[in-house]
Amino acid sequence: MAAEADSMSASLSSDLFYDILRRLDGLTLASAACVSSFFSSLTKEEKIWEEVCSSLWPSTNREDIKQLISSLGGFRKFYADCFPLIVNNDVPDYQWKDYVEYSEEWTDADYYGDVDENDRVSPSDFVSVVDIRYKDKHIYSGVLSGIPNANSSTGWFYDCPFRIDFLNHAAGDDNVEDGVTISVSDGLPSISSIEKERKDGNLWRELRGGIRLSWIVVNKKLKQAANLASWVPLYGHRHWPTETDFVLRFGSVLSAKDILPCQVAECILFMKLRLVSAEDDGPLTTLKLTELSMQLEDMEGSCVNGRNSLLILKESLSCRRSKNYNEFLKSCHLYAKVQNELKEEKMRNESRLDRLCIVSGILAFSIFWYYVI
């Protein structure tokens, strides 16, 4: 096969092959590199990988992001780092009794230990590169340098629950002309009323099946990058009580070894869209993106503070990754299984504690009346 490819390449122009290769997606391009030494040399061209990344992540068209990717090692490396999803199968059999709350009085040294100054993590080290697609149509791209409001002189960020609000519109802001929207022209089905949608759920099925999210986190200091999103939603529901809001949840399972007692954390990416009408009293034809945010939670569902979240994000950029989506889902299901077992154990322990308190109260009351009488 390789000999035939080299023979064919000798009789045809390399420019022709280059033009063919630049039309391929990343996975096919990587496979082509294994055919022969000739194809391997062609697929090392940075311009080809720049076009692949541009097609997959339109946000990489920005000049500042191009310079950032160049500093990371180029577009070929960027694709290799960010196309596979983070896979973490090292979910420990964490017990409720193992949970230890962190003290608010701990100092930086208590959290970080004896760490070299160059290894410390700062909010300004990170850049978020976000892209949203619906049915292969680009809907939104955005870049966020640092973490908003994290560099306050008071240092509140490090002890408060970690959260990045990429987009957040006011609850009453339904102006279709202002903001990011998905409409019928993008392939969204039109519905006549929310009652009809509640019955058939056609819009909800189309949305869950067609929406795609990529949230790449870059550490400028370490020159590392990874995609923390799951591409497709892991969970979703209509937001009660309005039923005009749809909440989609993406994410991944990250290592928190030697950072959190449970050794793992869940990166949760929330996307909320509101169903609005493009015309007054007209059919409901448009979904408006009203929220896009990131937060980290431990296995008990508690939000991780800013200090530990930075450490987890740093570690996540060197985690194992896979192009096999089923393997990625398996790691998410493993985490959910252990988390559910933990919640059930916690409920059993709390139930036993409640019964013990009731028995103790009855016993104390009986003793009291015994001596009174």
Short mmCIF file of C-alpha atoms in Angstrom, two decimals:
data_model
loop_
_atom_site.label_atom_id
_atom_site.label_comp_id
_atom_site.label_asym_id
_atom_site.label_seq_id
_atom_site.Cartn_x
_atom_site.Cartn_y
_atom_site.Cartn_z
CA MET A 1 0.00 0.00 0.00
CA ALA A 2 2.79 2.41 0.96
CA ALA A 3 4.76 1.54 -2.19
CA GLU A 4 1.71 2.18 -4.39
CA ALA A 5 1.11 5.51 -2.67
CA ASP A 6 4.74 6.57 -3.18
CA SER A 7 4.57 5.51 -6.84
CA MET A 8 1.37 7.48 -7.40
CA SER A 9 2.79 10.52 -5.63
CA ALA A 10 5.79 10.51 -7.97
CA SER A 11 3.51 10.92 -11.01
CA LEU A 12 1.19 13.55 -9.56
CA SER A 13 1.83 17.03 -8.30
CA SER A 14 2.26 17.46 -4.54
CA ASP A 15 0.09 20.58 -4.84
CA LEU A 16 -2.80 18.36 -5.96
CA PHE A 17 -2.38 16.10 -2.94
CA TYR A 18 -2.10 19.12 -0.69
CA ASP A 19 -5.38 20.45 -2.08
CA ILE A 20 -7.04 17.10 -1.37
CA LEU A 21 -5.65 16.77 2.14
CA ARG A 22 -6.72 20.25 3.17
CA ARG A 23 -10.35 19.19 2.60
CA LEU A 24 -10.16 16.30 5.07
CA ASP A 25 -11.21 16.32 8.70
CA GLY A 26 -8.63 15.80 11.42
CA LEU A 27 -9.19 12.08 11.97
CA THR A 28 -8.99 11.26 8.26
CA LEU A 29 -5.93 13.47 7.92
CA ALA A 30 -4.20 11.64 10.76
CA SER A 31 -5.01 8.31 9.08
CA ALA A 32 -3.62 9.57 5.77
CA ALA A 33 -0.32 10.34 7.50
CA CYS A 34 0.12 6.60 8.13
CA VAL A 35 -0.21 5.62 4.45
CA SER A 36 3.31 6.53 3.31
CA SER A 37 6.28 8.76 4.06
CA PHE A 38 5.11 11.12 1.30
CA PHE A 39 1.68 11.61 2.88
CA SER A 40 3.27 11.82 6.31
CA SER A 41 5.44 14.73 5.22
CA LEU A 42 2.48 16.53 3.60
CA THR A 43 0.28 16.16 6.68
CA LYS A 44 2.88 17.89 8.81
CA GLU A 45 2.11 21.17 7.07
CA GLU A 46 0.85 23.61 9.70
CA LYS A 47 -1.44 25.35 7.21
CA ILE A 48 -3.46 22.15 6.74
CA TRP A 49 -3.96 21.76 10.48
CA GLU A 50 -4.80 25.44 10.82
CA GLU A 51 -7.66 24.93 8.36
CA VAL A 52 -8.79 21.79 10.22
CA CYS A 53 -8.88 23.71 13.53
CA SER A 54 -10.57 26.67 11.88
CA SER A 55 -13.33 24.42 10.57
CA LEU A 56 -13.82 22.65 13.89
CA TRP A 57 -13.25 25.66 16.16
CA PRO A 58 -14.00 28.97 14.36
CA SER A 59 -12.69 30.83 17.41
CA THR A 60 -9.17 29.86 16.30
CA ASN A 61 -9.52 32.31 13.38
CA ARG A 62 -8.82 35.17 15.78
CA GLU A 63 -5.30 36.57 15.47
CA ASP A 64 -4.71 36.52 19.23
CA ILE A 65 -5.72 32.84 19.39
CA LYS A 66 -3.51 32.01 16.41
CA GLN A 67 -0.56 33.53 18.27
CA LEU A 68 -1.54 31.64 21.43
CA ILE A 69 -1.73 28.32 19.53
CA SER A 70 1.63 29.04 17.93
CA SER A 71 3.14 29.47 21.41
CA LEU A 72 1.66 26.09 22.43
CA GLY A 73 3.45 24.27 19.61
CA GLY A 74 1.25 24.88 16.58
CA PHE A 75 -2.14 23.84 15.20
CA ARG A 76 -1.21 20.18 14.73
CA LYS A 77 -0.39 19.83 18.42
CA PHE A 78 -3.43 21.91 19.38
CA TYR A 79 -5.73 19.52 17.50
CA ALA A 80 -4.02 16.47 19.03
CA ASP A 81 -4.48 17.93 22.53
CA CYS A 82 -8.02 19.29 22.20
CA PHE A 83 -9.93 16.94 19.90
CA PRO A 84 -9.77 13.88 22.22
CA LEU A 85 -11.85 14.07 25.40
CA ILE A 86 -10.56 13.66 28.94
CA VAL A 87 -11.03 10.13 30.26
CA ASN A 88 -10.68 9.42 33.98
CA ASN A 89 -11.37 5.85 35.10
CA ASP A 90 -9.52 6.27 38.40
CA VAL A 91 -12.65 6.96 40.44
CA PRO A 92 -12.00 5.73 44.00
CA ASP A 93 -14.51 3.91 46.16
CA TYR A 94 -15.07 7.07 48.16
CA GLN A 95 -17.00 6.71 51.42
CA TRP A 96 -19.14 9.36 53.11
CA LYS A 97 -17.11 9.03 56.32
CA ASP A 98 -13.97 9.93 54.35
CA TYR A 99 -15.23 13.44 53.67
CA VAL A 100 -13.18 16.15 55.39
CA GLU A 101 -14.23 19.77 55.21
CA TYR A 102 -11.54 22.32 54.53
CA SER A 103 -11.01 25.00 57.12
CA GLU A 104 -11.55 28.60 56.02
CA GLU A 105 -8.63 29.54 58.24
CA TRP A 106 -6.10 27.56 56.22
CA THR A 107 -3.38 29.60 54.55
CA ASP A 108 -1.96 29.27 51.03
CA ALA A 109 0.79 27.07 52.44
CA ASP A 110 -1.82 24.69 53.89
CA TYR A 111 -3.44 24.27 50.49
CA TYR A 112 -0.39 24.30 48.25
CA GLY A 113 2.26 22.87 50.55
CA ASP A 114 5.89 23.56 49.77
CA VAL A 115 5.44 24.63 46.13
CA ASP A 116 7.92 26.49 43.99
CA GLU A 117 6.74 29.96 43.01
CA ASN A 118 6.89 29.04 39.31
CA ASP A 119 4.46 26.15 39.91
CA ARG A 120 1.77 28.28 41.54
CA VAL A 121 -1.48 28.72 39.66
CA SER A 122 -2.96 32.11 38.85
CA PRO A 123 -6.39 32.91 37.31
CA SER A 124 -4.58 34.95 34.66
CA ASP A 125 -2.78 31.79 33.44
CA PHE A 126 -5.97 30.47 31.83
CA VAL A 127 -7.78 31.24 28.59
CA SER A 128 -11.19 29.78 27.66
CA VAL A 129 -11.92 29.18 23.98
CA VAL A 130 -15.59 28.35 23.36
CA ASP A 131 -17.46 27.25 20.22
CA ILE A 132 -21.12 26.23 19.80
CA ARG A 133 -22.61 24.48 16.79
CA TYR A 134 -26.10 23.37 15.90
CA LYS A 135 -26.46 20.72 13.20
CA ASP A 136 -22.95 21.48 11.91
CA LYS A 137 -23.73 25.19 11.63
CA HIS A 138 -21.57 27.59 13.60
CA ILE A 139 -23.68 29.45 16.17
CA TYR A 140 -21.24 31.16 18.52
CA SER A 141 -17.54 31.62 19.27
CA GLY A 142 -15.97 33.42 22.17
CA VAL A 143 -12.69 33.83 24.03
CA LEU A 144 -12.27 34.69 27.69
CA SER A 145 -8.84 35.58 29.07
CA GLY A 146 -8.37 34.83 32.75
CA ILE A 147 -11.28 34.34 35.14
CA PRO A 148 -13.63 37.33 35.64
CA ASN A 149 -13.31 39.13 39.00
CA ALA A 150 -10.74 36.59 40.23
CA ASN A 151 -7.85 39.01 40.73
CA SER A 152 -9.51 41.07 43.44
CA SER A 153 -7.15 42.38 46.12
CA THR A 154 -9.43 40.90 48.82
CA GLY A 155 -8.71 37.34 47.64
CA TRP A 156 -12.37 36.28 47.98
CA PHE A 157 -12.16 34.21 44.79
CA TYR A 158 -9.91 31.56 46.34
CA ASP A 159 -12.33 30.67 49.16
CA CYS A 160 -15.65 31.14 47.32
CA PRO A 161 -17.31 28.58 45.00
CA PHE A 162 -15.60 28.56 41.61
CA ARG A 163 -17.71 29.63 38.64
CA ILE A 164 -17.06 31.11 35.20
CA ASP A 165 -20.00 32.91 33.60
CA PHE A 166 -19.20 33.08 29.92
CA LEU A 167 -22.66 34.36 29.03
CA ASN A 168 -25.45 35.41 31.36
CA HIS A 169 -28.48 37.38 30.20
CA ALA A 170 -31.14 38.86 32.45
CA ALA A 171 -34.28 36.77 32.95
CA GLY A 172 -36.53 39.30 31.23
CA ASP A 173 -34.24 40.03 28.30
CA ASP A 174 -35.98 38.29 25.39
CA ASN A 175 -34.90 40.65 22.62
CA VAL A 176 -34.22 38.35 19.68
CA GLU A 177 -32.06 40.94 17.95
CA ASP A 178 -29.63 41.07 20.87
CA GLY A 179 -27.61 37.97 21.74
CA VAL A 180 -26.92 34.47 20.44
CA THR A 181 -29.90 32.66 18.91
CA ILE A 182 -30.82 29.45 17.08
CA SER A 183 -33.75 29.80 14.68
CA VAL A 184 -35.70 27.95 12.01
CA SER A 185 -33.13 29.06 9.43
CA ASP A 186 -30.53 27.08 11.41
CA GLY A 187 -32.67 23.92 11.24
CA LEU A 188 -34.70 24.46 14.42
CA PRO A 189 -38.28 23.13 14.14
CA SER A 190 -41.06 25.68 14.63
CA ILE A 191 -43.74 25.02 17.24
CA SER A 192 -47.12 26.69 17.55
CA SER A 193 -47.34 26.61 21.35
CA ILE A 194 -45.52 25.43 24.46
CA GLU A 195 -48.46 23.10 25.17
CA LYS A 196 -47.84 21.26 21.90
CA GLU A 197 -44.11 21.06 22.64
CA ARG A 198 -44.87 19.70 26.11
CA LYS A 199 -46.79 16.83 24.51
CA ASP A 200 -44.61 15.83 21.58
CA GLY A 201 -41.19 17.18 22.67
CA ASN A 202 -40.08 17.56 19.06
CA LEU A 203 -38.08 20.73 19.67
CA TRP A 204 -36.39 19.23 22.74
CA ARG A 205 -35.29 16.12 20.84
CA GLU A 206 -33.94 18.17 17.94
CA LEU A 207 -32.05 20.47 20.31
CA ARG A 208 -30.42 17.68 22.32
CA GLY A 209 -29.49 15.80 19.17
CA GLY A 210 -28.11 18.79 17.26
CA ILE A 211 -26.31 21.03 19.76
CA ARG A 212 -22.52 20.75 20.18
CA LEU A 213 -20.25 22.52 22.66
CA SER A 214 -16.48 22.80 22.82
CA TRP A 215 -14.89 24.54 25.82
CA ILE A 216 -11.11 24.49 25.53
CA VAL A 217 -9.04 25.65 28.48
CA VAL A 218 -5.47 26.81 27.83
CA ASN A 219 -2.78 27.37 30.44
CA LYS A 220 -0.47 29.98 28.92
CA LYS A 221 2.31 29.45 31.45
CA LEU A 222 2.45 25.66 31.09
CA LYS A 223 1.66 25.83 27.34
CA GLN A 224 -1.00 23.11 27.66
CA ALA A 225 -4.61 22.86 26.45
CA ALA A 226 -7.56 20.48 26.76
CA ASN A 227 -11.24 20.35 25.85
CA LEU A 228 -13.35 20.06 29.03
CA ALA A 229 -16.68 19.74 27.21
CA SER A 230 -18.35 16.50 26.17
CA TRP A 231 -19.27 17.77 22.67
CA VAL A 232 -22.85 16.51 23.08
CA PRO A 233 -25.06 17.05 26.17
CA LEU A 234 -24.70 14.49 28.95
CA TYR A 235 -27.99 15.52 30.60
CA GLY A 236 -30.79 17.96 29.97
CA HIS A 237 -34.27 19.04 31.05
CA ARG A 238 -36.92 21.69 30.67
CA HIS A 239 -36.46 24.30 33.34
CA TRP A 240 -39.39 24.36 35.76
CA PRO A 241 -41.66 26.33 36.20
CA THR A 242 -41.59 28.26 32.91
CA GLU A 243 -41.02 25.26 30.58
CA THR A 244 -39.73 27.76 28.01
CA ASP A 245 -36.15 27.35 29.26
CA PHE A 246 -34.06 24.35 28.24
CA VAL A 247 -31.04 23.42 30.34
CA LEU A 248 -28.24 21.34 28.81
CA ARG A 249 -25.35 19.96 30.82
CA PHE A 250 -21.96 19.11 29.32
CA GLY A 251 -18.71 18.31 31.09
CA SER A 252 -16.06 15.79 32.06
CA VAL A 253 -14.57 14.00 35.07
CA LEU A 254 -11.27 15.52 36.21
CA SER A 255 -8.56 14.23 38.49
CA ALA A 256 -8.29 15.93 41.89
CA LYS A 257 -5.64 13.65 43.33
CA ASP A 258 -4.04 15.16 46.44
CA ILE A 259 -6.34 18.18 46.02
CA LEU A 260 -9.75 16.94 47.21
CA PRO A 261 -10.49 14.08 49.64
CA CYS A 262 -12.57 12.31 46.96
CA GLN A 263 -9.62 12.51 44.49
CA VAL A 264 -11.91 13.43 41.56
CA ALA A 265 -14.12 16.33 40.55
CA GLU A 266 -16.78 16.92 37.94
CA CYS A 267 -16.45 19.81 35.52
CA ILE A 268 -20.02 20.95 34.80
CA LEU A 269 -20.77 23.16 31.83
CA PHE A 270 -24.30 24.60 31.87
CA MET A 271 -26.04 25.91 28.77
CA LYS A 272 -29.49 27.46 29.08
CA LEU A 273 -31.65 28.48 26.13
CA ARG A 274 -34.99 30.29 26.26
CA LEU A 275 -37.78 29.75 23.75
CA VAL A 276 -38.90 33.11 22.36
CA SER A 277 -41.01 34.37 19.48
CA ALA A 278 -39.40 36.16 16.57
CA GLU A 279 -42.59 38.19 16.10
CA ASP A 280 -45.18 39.54 18.51
CA ASP A 281 -47.78 36.83 19.11
CA GLY A 282 -46.13 34.73 16.40
CA PRO A 283 -45.03 31.08 16.53
CA LEU A 284 -42.22 30.12 18.86
CA THR A 285 -39.39 29.83 16.37
CA THR A 286 -36.23 30.96 18.16
CA LEU A 287 -34.07 29.76 21.03
CA LYS A 288 -31.93 32.40 22.72
CA LEU A 289 -28.75 31.44 24.59
CA THR A 290 -29.16 32.97 28.05
CA GLU A 291 -26.46 31.20 30.07
CA LEU A 292 -23.15 29.49 29.50
CA SER A 293 -21.13 28.72 32.60
CA MET A 294 -18.56 26.41 34.18
CA GLN A 295 -18.27 25.15 37.74
CA LEU A 296 -16.52 22.28 39.50
CA GLU A 297 -18.21 20.00 42.02
CA ASP A 298 -16.85 17.32 44.31
CA MET A 299 -18.42 13.88 44.57
CA GLU A 300 -20.91 15.08 47.19
CA GLY A 301 -22.20 17.75 44.81
CA SER A 302 -20.56 20.61 46.69
CA CYS A 303 -18.97 23.43 44.69
CA VAL A 304 -15.17 23.44 44.76
CA ASN A 305 -13.59 26.71 45.84
CA GLY A 306 -11.50 28.89 43.55
CA ARG A 307 -8.12 27.86 44.93
CA ASN A 308 -8.67 24.13 44.49
CA SER A 309 -10.42 24.62 41.15
CA LEU A 310 -7.33 26.28 39.70
CA LEU A 311 -5.22 23.34 40.83
CA ILE A 312 -7.70 20.85 39.31
CA LEU A 313 -7.81 22.74 36.01
CA LYS A 314 -4.03 22.75 35.91
CA GLU A 315 -3.88 18.99 36.48
CA SER A 316 -6.63 18.31 33.93
CA LEU A 317 -4.46 19.63 31.11
CA SER A 318 -2.12 16.67 31.52
CA CYS A 319 -4.84 14.02 32.01
CA ARG A 320 -5.29 11.00 29.76
CA ARG A 321 -7.53 11.56 26.71
CA SER A 322 -9.27 9.42 24.14
CA LYS A 323 -10.91 9.80 20.73
CA ASN A 324 -13.24 6.94 21.63
CA TYR A 325 -16.47 8.60 22.76
CA ASN A 326 -17.77 5.37 24.32
CA GLU A 327 -14.70 5.25 26.53
CA PHE A 328 -15.37 8.83 27.58
CA LEU A 329 -18.99 8.00 28.42
CA LYS A 330 -17.86 4.98 30.41
CA SER A 331 -15.76 7.21 32.67
CA CYS A 332 -18.73 9.57 33.18
CA HIS A 333 -21.04 6.65 34.03
CA LEU A 334 -18.48 5.25 36.48
CA TYR A 335 -18.33 8.60 38.26
CA ALA A 336 -22.14 8.83 38.38
CA LYS A 337 -22.39 5.28 39.76
CA VAL A 338 -19.94 5.93 42.61
CA GLN A 339 -21.58 9.30 43.31
CA ASN A 340 -25.04 7.72 43.58
CA GLU A 341 -23.70 5.04 45.91
CA LEU A 342 -22.18 7.78 48.06
CA LYS A 343 -25.47 9.68 48.22
CA GLU A 344 -27.35 6.52 49.20
CA GLU A 345 -24.81 5.77 51.93
CA LYS A 346 -25.07 9.33 53.21
CA MET A 347 -28.86 9.10 53.34
CA ARG A 348 -28.67 5.79 55.25
CA ASN A 349 -26.21 7.27 57.74
CA GLU A 350 -28.35 10.37 58.23
CA SER A 351 -31.44 8.19 58.66
CA ARG A 352 -29.69 6.10 61.33
CA LEU A 353 -28.51 9.29 63.02
CA ASP A 354 -32.05 10.71 63.02
CA ARG A 355 -33.41 7.51 64.58
CA LEU A 356 -30.66 7.56 67.20
CA CYS A 357 -31.50 11.17 68.05
CA ILE A 358 -35.19 10.30 68.41
CA VAL A 359 -34.44 7.31 70.66
CA SER A 360 -32.03 9.39 72.73
CA GLY A 361 -34.65 12.13 73.08
CA ILE A 362 -37.31 9.68 74.17
CA LEU A 363 -34.92 8.08 76.67
CA ALA A 364 -33.90 11.45 78.10
CA PHE A 365 -37.56 12.52 78.37
CA SER A 366 -38.44 9.25 80.14
CA ILE A 367 -35.62 9.65 82.65
CA PHE A 368 -36.65 13.25 83.28
CA TRP A 369 -40.25 12.29 84.07
CA TYR A 370 -39.10 9.33 86.16
CA TYR A 371 -37.24 11.63 88.54
CA VAL A 372 -39.98 14.28 88.47
CA ILE A 373 -42.63 11.76 89.44
#
